[in-house]
Structure formats: structure tokens, C-alpha cells
Short mmCIF file of C-alpha atoms in Angstrom, two decimals:
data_model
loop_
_atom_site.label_atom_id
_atom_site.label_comp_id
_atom_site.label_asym_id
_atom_site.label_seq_id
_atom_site.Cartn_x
_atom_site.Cartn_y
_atom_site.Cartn_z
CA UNK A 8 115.37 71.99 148.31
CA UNK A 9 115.53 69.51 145.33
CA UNK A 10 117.89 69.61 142.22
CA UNK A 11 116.05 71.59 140.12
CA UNK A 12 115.80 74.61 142.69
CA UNK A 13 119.47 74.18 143.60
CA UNK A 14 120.53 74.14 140.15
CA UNK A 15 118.40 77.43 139.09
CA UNK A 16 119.77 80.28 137.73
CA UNK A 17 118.88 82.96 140.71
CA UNK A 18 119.94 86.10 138.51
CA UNK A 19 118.00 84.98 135.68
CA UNK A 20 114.95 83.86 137.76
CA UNK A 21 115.16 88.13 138.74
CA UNK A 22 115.67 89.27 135.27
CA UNK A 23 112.14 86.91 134.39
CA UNK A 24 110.03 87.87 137.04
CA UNK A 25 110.84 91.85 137.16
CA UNK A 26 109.50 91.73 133.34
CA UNK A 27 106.45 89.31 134.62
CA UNK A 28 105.68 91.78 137.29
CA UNK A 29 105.68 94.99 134.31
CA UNK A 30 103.38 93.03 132.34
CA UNK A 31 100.87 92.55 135.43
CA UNK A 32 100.95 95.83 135.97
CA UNK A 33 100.14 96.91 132.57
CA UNK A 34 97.64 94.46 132.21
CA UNK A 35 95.42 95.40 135.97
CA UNK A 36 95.99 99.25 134.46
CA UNK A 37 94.07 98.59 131.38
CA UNK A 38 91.11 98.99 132.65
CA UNK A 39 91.74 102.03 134.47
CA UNK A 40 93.49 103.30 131.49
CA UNK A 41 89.37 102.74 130.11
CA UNK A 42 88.24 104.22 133.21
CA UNK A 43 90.29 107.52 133.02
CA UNK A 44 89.19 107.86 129.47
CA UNK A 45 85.30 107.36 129.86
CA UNK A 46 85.71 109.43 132.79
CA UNK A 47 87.53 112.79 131.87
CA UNK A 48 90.37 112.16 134.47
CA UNK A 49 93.11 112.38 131.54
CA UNK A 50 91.38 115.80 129.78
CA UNK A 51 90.84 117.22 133.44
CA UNK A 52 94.62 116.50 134.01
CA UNK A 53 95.95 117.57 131.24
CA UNK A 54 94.05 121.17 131.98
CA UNK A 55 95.34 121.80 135.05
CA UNK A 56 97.79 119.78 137.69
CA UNK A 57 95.62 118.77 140.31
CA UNK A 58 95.07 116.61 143.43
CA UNK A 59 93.50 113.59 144.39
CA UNK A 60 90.69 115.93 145.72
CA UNK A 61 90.83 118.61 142.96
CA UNK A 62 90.29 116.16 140.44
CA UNK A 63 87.66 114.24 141.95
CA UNK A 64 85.84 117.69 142.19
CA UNK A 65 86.02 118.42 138.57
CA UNK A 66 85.10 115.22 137.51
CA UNK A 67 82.27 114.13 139.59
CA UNK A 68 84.23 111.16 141.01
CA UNK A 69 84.74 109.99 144.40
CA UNK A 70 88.24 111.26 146.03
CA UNK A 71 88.87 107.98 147.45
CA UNK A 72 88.87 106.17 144.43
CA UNK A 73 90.71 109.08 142.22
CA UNK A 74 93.68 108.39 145.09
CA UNK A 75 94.03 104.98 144.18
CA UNK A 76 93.96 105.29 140.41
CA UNK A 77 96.33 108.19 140.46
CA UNK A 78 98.97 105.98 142.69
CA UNK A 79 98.45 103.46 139.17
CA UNK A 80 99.46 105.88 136.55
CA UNK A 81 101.97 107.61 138.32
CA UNK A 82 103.75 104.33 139.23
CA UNK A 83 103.62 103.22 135.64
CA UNK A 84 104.68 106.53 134.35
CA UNK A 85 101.55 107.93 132.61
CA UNK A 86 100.92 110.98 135.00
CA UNK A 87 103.40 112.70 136.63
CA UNK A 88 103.79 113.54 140.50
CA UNK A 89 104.82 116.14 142.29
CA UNK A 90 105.86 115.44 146.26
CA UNK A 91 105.63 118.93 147.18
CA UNK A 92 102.78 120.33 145.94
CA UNK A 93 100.71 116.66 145.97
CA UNK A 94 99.85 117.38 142.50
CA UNK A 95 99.41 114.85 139.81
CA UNK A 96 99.62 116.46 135.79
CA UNK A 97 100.37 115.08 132.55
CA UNK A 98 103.66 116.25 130.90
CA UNK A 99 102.88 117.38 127.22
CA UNK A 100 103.36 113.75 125.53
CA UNK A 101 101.64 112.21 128.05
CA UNK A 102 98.48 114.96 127.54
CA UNK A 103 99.18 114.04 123.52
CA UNK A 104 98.75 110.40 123.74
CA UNK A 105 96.50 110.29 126.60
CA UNK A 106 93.70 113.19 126.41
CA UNK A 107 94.62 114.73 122.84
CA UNK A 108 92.07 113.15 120.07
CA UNK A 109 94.43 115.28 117.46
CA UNK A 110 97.50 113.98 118.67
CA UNK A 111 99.87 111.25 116.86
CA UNK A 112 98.68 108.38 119.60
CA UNK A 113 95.02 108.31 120.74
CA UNK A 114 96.74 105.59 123.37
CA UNK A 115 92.69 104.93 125.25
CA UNK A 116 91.74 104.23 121.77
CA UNK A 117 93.88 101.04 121.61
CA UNK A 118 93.08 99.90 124.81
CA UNK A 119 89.61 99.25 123.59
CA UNK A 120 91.14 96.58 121.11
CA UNK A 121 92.07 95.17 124.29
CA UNK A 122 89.12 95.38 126.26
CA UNK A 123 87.06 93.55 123.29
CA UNK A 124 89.79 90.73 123.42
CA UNK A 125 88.84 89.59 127.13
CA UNK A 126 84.72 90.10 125.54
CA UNK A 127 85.77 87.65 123.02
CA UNK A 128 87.98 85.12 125.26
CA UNK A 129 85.62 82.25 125.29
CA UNK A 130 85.55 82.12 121.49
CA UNK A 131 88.80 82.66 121.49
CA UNK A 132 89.88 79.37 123.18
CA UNK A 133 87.65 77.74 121.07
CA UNK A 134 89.34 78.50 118.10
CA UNK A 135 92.45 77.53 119.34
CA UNK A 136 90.81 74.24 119.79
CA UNK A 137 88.52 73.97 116.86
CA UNK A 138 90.37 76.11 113.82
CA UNK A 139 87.73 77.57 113.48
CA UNK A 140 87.11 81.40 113.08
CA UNK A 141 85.04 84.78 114.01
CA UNK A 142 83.63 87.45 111.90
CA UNK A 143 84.81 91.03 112.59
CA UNK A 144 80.80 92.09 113.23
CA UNK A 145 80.68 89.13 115.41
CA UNK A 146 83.45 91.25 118.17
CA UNK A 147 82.06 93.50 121.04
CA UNK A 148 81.28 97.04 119.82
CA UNK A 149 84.32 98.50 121.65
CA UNK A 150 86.73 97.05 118.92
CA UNK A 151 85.22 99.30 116.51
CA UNK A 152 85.48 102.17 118.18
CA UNK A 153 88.75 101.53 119.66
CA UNK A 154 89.98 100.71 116.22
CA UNK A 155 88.72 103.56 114.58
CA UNK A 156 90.22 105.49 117.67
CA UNK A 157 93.30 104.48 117.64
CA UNK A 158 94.05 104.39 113.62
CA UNK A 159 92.50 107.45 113.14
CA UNK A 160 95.46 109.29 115.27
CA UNK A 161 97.87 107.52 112.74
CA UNK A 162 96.05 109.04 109.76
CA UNK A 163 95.87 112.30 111.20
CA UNK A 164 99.77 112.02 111.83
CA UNK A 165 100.53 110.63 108.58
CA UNK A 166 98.28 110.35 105.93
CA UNK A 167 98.38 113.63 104.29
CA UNK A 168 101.29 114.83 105.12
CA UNK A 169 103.74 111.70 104.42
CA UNK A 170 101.54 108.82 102.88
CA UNK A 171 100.07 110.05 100.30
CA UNK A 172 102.89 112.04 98.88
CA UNK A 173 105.05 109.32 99.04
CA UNK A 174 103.36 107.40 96.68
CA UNK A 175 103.98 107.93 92.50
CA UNK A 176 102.02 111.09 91.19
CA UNK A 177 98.95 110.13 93.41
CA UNK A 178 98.75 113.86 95.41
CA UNK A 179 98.88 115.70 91.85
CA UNK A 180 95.74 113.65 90.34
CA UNK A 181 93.81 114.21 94.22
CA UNK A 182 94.46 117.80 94.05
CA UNK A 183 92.62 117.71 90.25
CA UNK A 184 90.18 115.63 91.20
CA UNK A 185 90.79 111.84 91.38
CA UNK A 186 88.10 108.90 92.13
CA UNK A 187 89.01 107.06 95.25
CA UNK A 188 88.17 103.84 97.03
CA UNK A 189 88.17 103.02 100.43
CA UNK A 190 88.11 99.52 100.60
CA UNK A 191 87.22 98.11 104.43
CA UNK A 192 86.27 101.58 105.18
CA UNK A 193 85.45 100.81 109.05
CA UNK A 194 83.88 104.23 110.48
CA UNK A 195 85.41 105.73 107.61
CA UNK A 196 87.62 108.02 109.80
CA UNK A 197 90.21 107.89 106.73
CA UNK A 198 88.19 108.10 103.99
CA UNK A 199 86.62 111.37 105.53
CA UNK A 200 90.04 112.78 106.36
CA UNK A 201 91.14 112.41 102.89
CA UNK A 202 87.73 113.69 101.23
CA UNK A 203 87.95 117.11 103.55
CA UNK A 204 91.79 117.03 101.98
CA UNK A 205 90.80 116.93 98.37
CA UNK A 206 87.57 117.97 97.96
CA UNK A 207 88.04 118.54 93.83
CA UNK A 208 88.18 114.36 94.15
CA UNK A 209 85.38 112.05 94.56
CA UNK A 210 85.71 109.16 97.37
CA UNK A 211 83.70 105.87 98.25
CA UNK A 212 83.83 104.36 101.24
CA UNK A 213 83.68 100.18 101.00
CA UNK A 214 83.00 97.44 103.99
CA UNK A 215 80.92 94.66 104.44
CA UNK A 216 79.96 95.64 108.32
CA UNK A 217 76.94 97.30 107.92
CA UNK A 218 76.78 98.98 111.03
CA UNK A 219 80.28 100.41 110.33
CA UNK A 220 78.87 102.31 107.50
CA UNK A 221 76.04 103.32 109.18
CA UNK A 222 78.31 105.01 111.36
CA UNK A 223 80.85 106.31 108.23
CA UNK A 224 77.73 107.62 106.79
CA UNK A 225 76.98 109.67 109.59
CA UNK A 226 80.12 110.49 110.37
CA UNK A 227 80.72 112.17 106.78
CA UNK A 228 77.24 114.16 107.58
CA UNK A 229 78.20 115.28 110.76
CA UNK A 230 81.16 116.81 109.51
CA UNK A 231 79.49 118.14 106.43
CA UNK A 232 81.69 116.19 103.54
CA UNK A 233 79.86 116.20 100.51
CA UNK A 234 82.52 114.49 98.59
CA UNK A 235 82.14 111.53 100.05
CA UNK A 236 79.92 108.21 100.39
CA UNK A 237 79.84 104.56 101.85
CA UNK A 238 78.11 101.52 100.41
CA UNK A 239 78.23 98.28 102.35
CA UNK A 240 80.15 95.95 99.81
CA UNK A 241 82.83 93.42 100.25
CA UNK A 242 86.48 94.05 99.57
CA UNK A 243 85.40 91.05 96.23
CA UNK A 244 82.37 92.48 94.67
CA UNK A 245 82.23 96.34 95.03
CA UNK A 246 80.71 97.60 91.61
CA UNK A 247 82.78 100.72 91.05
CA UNK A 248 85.36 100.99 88.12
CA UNK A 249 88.33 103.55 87.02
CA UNK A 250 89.76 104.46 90.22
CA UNK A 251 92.67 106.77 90.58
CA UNK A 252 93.46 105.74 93.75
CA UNK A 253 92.10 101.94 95.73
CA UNK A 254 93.32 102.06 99.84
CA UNK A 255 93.45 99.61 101.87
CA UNK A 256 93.97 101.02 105.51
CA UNK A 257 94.90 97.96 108.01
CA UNK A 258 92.43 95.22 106.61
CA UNK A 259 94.01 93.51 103.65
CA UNK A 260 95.61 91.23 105.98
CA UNK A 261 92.67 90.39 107.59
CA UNK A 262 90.49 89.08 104.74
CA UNK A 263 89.25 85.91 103.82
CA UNK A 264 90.38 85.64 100.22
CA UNK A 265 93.22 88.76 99.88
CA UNK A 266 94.72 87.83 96.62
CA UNK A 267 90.71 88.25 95.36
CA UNK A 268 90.50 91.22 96.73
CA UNK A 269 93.58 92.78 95.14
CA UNK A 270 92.85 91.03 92.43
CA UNK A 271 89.10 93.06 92.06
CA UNK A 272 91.08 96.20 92.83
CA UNK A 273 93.20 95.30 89.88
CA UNK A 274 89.86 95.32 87.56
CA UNK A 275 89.00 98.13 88.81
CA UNK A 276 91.66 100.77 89.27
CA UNK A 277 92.11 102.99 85.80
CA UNK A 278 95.32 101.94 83.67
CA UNK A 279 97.63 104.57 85.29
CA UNK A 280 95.85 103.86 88.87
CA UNK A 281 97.59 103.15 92.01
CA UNK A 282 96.48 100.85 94.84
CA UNK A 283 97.89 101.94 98.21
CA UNK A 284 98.50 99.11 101.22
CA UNK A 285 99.03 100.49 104.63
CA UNK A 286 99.84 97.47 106.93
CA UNK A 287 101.49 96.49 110.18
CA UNK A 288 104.63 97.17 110.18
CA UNK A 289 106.63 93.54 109.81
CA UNK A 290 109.76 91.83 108.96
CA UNK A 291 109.69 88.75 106.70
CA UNK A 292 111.09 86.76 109.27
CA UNK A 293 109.46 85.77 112.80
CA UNK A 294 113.21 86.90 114.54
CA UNK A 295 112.61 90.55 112.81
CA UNK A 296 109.14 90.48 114.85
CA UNK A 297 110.35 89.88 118.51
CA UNK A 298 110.14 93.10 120.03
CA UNK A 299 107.30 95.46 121.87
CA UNK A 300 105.87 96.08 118.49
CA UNK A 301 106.06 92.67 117.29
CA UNK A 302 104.04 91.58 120.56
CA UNK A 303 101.51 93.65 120.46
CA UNK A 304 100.71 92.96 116.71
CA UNK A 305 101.00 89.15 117.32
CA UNK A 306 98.79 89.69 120.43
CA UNK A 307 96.30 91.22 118.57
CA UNK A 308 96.35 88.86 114.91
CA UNK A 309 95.58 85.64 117.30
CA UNK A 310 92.70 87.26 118.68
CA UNK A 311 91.13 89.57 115.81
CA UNK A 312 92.77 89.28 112.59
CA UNK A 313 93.24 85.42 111.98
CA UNK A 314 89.69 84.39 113.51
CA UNK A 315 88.25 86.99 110.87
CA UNK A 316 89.94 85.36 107.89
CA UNK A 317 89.86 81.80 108.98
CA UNK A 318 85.72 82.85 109.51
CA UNK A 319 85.51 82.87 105.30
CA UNK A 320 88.14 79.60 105.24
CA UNK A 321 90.92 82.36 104.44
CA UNK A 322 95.35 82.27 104.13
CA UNK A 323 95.09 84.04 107.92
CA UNK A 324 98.09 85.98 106.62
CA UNK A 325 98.15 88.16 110.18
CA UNK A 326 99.09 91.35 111.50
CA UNK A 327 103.01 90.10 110.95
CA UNK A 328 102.72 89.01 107.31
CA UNK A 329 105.58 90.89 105.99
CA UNK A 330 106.14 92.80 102.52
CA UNK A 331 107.71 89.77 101.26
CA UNK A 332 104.20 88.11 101.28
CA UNK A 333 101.97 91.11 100.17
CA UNK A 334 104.16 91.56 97.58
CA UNK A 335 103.35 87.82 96.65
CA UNK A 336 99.74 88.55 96.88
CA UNK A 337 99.60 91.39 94.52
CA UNK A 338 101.79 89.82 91.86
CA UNK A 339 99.29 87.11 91.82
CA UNK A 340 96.75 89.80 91.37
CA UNK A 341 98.07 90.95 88.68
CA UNK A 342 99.94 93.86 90.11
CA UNK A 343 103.47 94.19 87.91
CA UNK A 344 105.26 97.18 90.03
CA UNK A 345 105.00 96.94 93.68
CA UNK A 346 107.52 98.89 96.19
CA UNK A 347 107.81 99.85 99.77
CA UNK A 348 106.63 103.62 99.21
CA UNK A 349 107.37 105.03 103.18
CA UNK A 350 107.15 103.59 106.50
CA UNK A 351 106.56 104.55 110.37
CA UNK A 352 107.54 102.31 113.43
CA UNK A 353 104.13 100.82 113.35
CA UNK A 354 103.00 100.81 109.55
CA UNK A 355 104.24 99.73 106.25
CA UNK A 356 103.19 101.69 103.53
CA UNK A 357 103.30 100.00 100.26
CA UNK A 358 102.49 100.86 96.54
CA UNK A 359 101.13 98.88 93.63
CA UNK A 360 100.11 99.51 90.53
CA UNK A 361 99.00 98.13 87.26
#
């Protein structure tokens, strides 16, 4: 044994690799966590308790394999066993967050985000190398749907019942019949949600991903919102004027040139308009942001949300840029009131206006 194994700290050495061996767990479950999305295995669970056999049956799947993946998510505490009957089930916030698109955490949805960062790893290293960056159309096609998965359970927990009517005046002139903007839109799962929610107001859906609003587009058919429509158009040079209302859902951070694009939202929002921020939720400090939270955000700004604004030669301001520093951004805009409006454990909701 030589000095530096004598001299180790045994108890601490424990403490380090129990949390090393919850990590590897996690991460060999993602994919499974995938797998028992794509196929049914959560829904069919959370419809009836079943066994390894019962729910390869209603499935399709082979038993064999539904053992195995079962043994997973019961030892990391997303199904629940029962010795006796040799019955696997999800417990009702497991079923929410696991197999419930309505719930308050479409949990598959974010796993997605992780799936396209291992399609993106190669590029990845090579920006750590380079500096260089990677354009948000340029990810795997699973980011945008796990994106628009996973935030859309947020909206559908928030949005309409705590966001918006949080923020100055804004619900009154929606339930009129405001003009809205969506800027960075996505698959436009908010901008629909809020159209089907006021539908005396007018909204427009903004992003410069074309197949995004492709999507939006149909999306908003699909669900037969008239009040609604999507133009591909960066968050800079969007031609609409006199808004009521100008959201940005999760993207400011990401952009190449922010303070330009709260700047144009500045022109055009109407004199009394009010231009609504929902970001990550982040202290000012990097000590505020080391916790679960903090990690995942950090985890996912080095691998999606930097590379997209060092792409245009952007500030990179990240997933962890704090209100502190938006609320530098949209003074510089021009923005003269600014305030922390609501919050949840995972979002900062901010107002500015004029």
C-alpha cells in the first residue's frame, strides 16, 4: 500500500462512490426510461398493476426483457413492487410524471434532451476544443420533441393559472383581446395553449427553425385554433408591431445577440405593453447553483444552450444566467421597469416593460 492509499479518507471514499454509483444508475436507466416511453410500458402500468408477464402481454414485448427492465425502475424508485402479489404499478405521482401527458412533469419528455446530447457528443468535444458553436436545427430531432415535451407540462401547470396573472394587468387586456408574440415559438406548444385560453386575442408564433414551425403550424390546425399563426422569423427581425404582450418561453438565454432581441421587442411592444421572460430558474452566484437543479441546467447549457449562441458569435449567457444579468440585458434594451413577477423551483418568471 503506498502513502497516498494509507493516508485516504475511507469514510469519505464511501460517501463519493455511493453518489458515483446513483449517477450510473441513472445514467444506464435513461435509455430504458426512452424505452418504456416509446413502448407503452409506463401507460400500461399506470392502468393496471401488472407482472412481468402481464405486461409483456399487453404491450407486445418479450417477458424476458420486461423482467429485466422492471428490476431497473423498481430499484431506482420509478415503479413500485409488490413481493406478494409479484406485481409492479406506478403510485399516482409516479403515473403523473411518467405516463400522464397532462400532468405537471412529462419526466420521458426530458430524457429526450438527454438522448440528443450523446447524438451530439462528437461536436460537443469539439467545441470544447475549438470555441466554436452549434445551431439549435443543427441537434438530432429528439431535442425538439423532448423539449417541447417536457416544457409543455410546465405550461400546462403554470402558465394560465399562475404566470400570466402574475404579471401587471396582462390577463385583463388577453381576456379583451390583446396581440401577442411568441418569440422562439419551438412547436408552439405555448403559444397554442395560450391562444385556446384567450381566443378574443390574436397570437403569432416567431422562430427561426423552420421545421419547428412547420410543426407549430400544424399543431395549431390539428387542434383547430384559429387565433393563432407562426412565421419563421428571428427573435431580431420579426416585422410585427404594437404588441400587448412579447414571451419569451426558455430561449432568450440561448440567443446569439439577446440584448438585440429585447431590444426589437422593445420597438415593438405598444407603449403600455409588457414583455414576459420565463427562464431557468438561477441564482446570481455560481454557489446559489450547486444543487440537483443547478446540475441539470448546467448539464444541459454546455451541451445545447451555449453552442447555440456561441454558433451566431453570441454572450453564451446559459441556462444559469441569473436575474441579475437579464435584468442587465433589458435595461440595455431599453426596458425601464423590470421585476421578478413569480417563480417555480425550475423557472424564473420575470416582467418588463416599457
Amino acid at each position: 500500500m503506498n502513502v497516498q492509499q494509507a493516508t485516504l479518507d475511507q469514510e469519505r471514499l464511501g460517501q463519493f462512490l455511493g453518489m458515483a454509483v446513483g449517477d450510473l444508475g441513472a445514467a444506464i436507466s435513461a435509455t430504458l426510461v426512452l424505452a418504456g416511453d416509446r413502448l407503452g410500458l409506463y401507460k400500461a402500468l399506470a392502468d393496471d398493476p401488472a407482472t412481468p408477464a402481464e405486461l409483456a402481454q399487453r404491450t407486445g414485448t418479450h417477458e424476458r426483457y420486461v423482467r429485466e427492465w422492471l428490476g431497473n425502475q423498481a430499484a431506482g424508485g420509478y415503479v413500485q413492487y409488490d413481493a406478494a402479489s409479484g406485481r409492479y404499478s406506478l403510485d399516482q405521482v409516479q403515473a403523473l410524471c411518467l405516463a400522464g401527458p397532462g400532468g405537471p412533469v412529462d419526466l420521458p419528455g426530458a430524457y429526450y434532451l438527454i438522448e440528443a446530447t450523446f447524438h451530439a457528443l462528437d461536436r460537443t468535444i469539439d467545441n470544447f476544443r475549438s470555441g466554436r458553436g452549434m445551431e439549435w436545427g443543427e441537434h438530432h430531432a429528439c431535442l425538439f420533441h423532448g423539449t417541447e415535451r417536457f416544457f409543455r407540462a410546465g405550461y400546462n401547470a403554470h402558465l394560465l393559472g399562475e404566470w400570466l396573472p402574475a404579471l401587471d394587468g396582462v390577463q385583463e387586456k388577453l381576456d379583451r383581446g390583446a396581440k401577442v408574440a411568441d418569440v422562439g415559438c419551438g412547436h408552439g406548444a405555448s403559444t397554442v395553449l395560450m391562444a385556446q385560453a384567450y381566443p378574443r386575442s390574436q397570437f403569432i408564433g416567431y422562430d427561426y427553425h423552420a421545421d419547428s414551425i412547420r410543426v407549430a403550424t400544424e399543431r395549431a390546425a390539428a387542434a383547430g385554433v384559429e387565433n393563432v399563426r407562426f412565421e419563421v422569423a428571428d427573435a431580431t427581425g420579426y416585422a410585427g408591431k404594437g404588441f400587448d404582450l412579447i414571451a419569451f418561453f426558455d430561449c432568450l438565454h440561448d440567443m446569439g445577440d439577446p440584448v438585440g432581441a429585447a431590444r426589437h421587442a422593445r420597438q415593438a411592444i405598444a407603449d403600455d405593453g409588457t414583455c414576459l421572460l420565463v427562464e431557468p430558474f438561477a441564482g446570481d452566484r455560481v454557489e446559489d447553483n450547486l444543487n440537483p437543479v443547478g446540475r441539470v441546467y448546467y448539464g444541459a447549457s454546455s451541451q445545447i444552450c451555449v453552442p447555440v449562441s456561441l454558433a451566431r458569435n453570441g454572450p453564451a449567457l446559459g441556462a444559469q444566467a441569473g436575474e441579475a444579468r437579464l435584468r442587465e440585458v433589458m435595461a440595455e434594451a431599453g426596458f425601464s421597469r423590470f421585476r421578478r413577477a413569480t417563480q417555480t423551483p425550475f423557472n424564473l418568471v420575470l416582467e418588463a416593460r416599457p
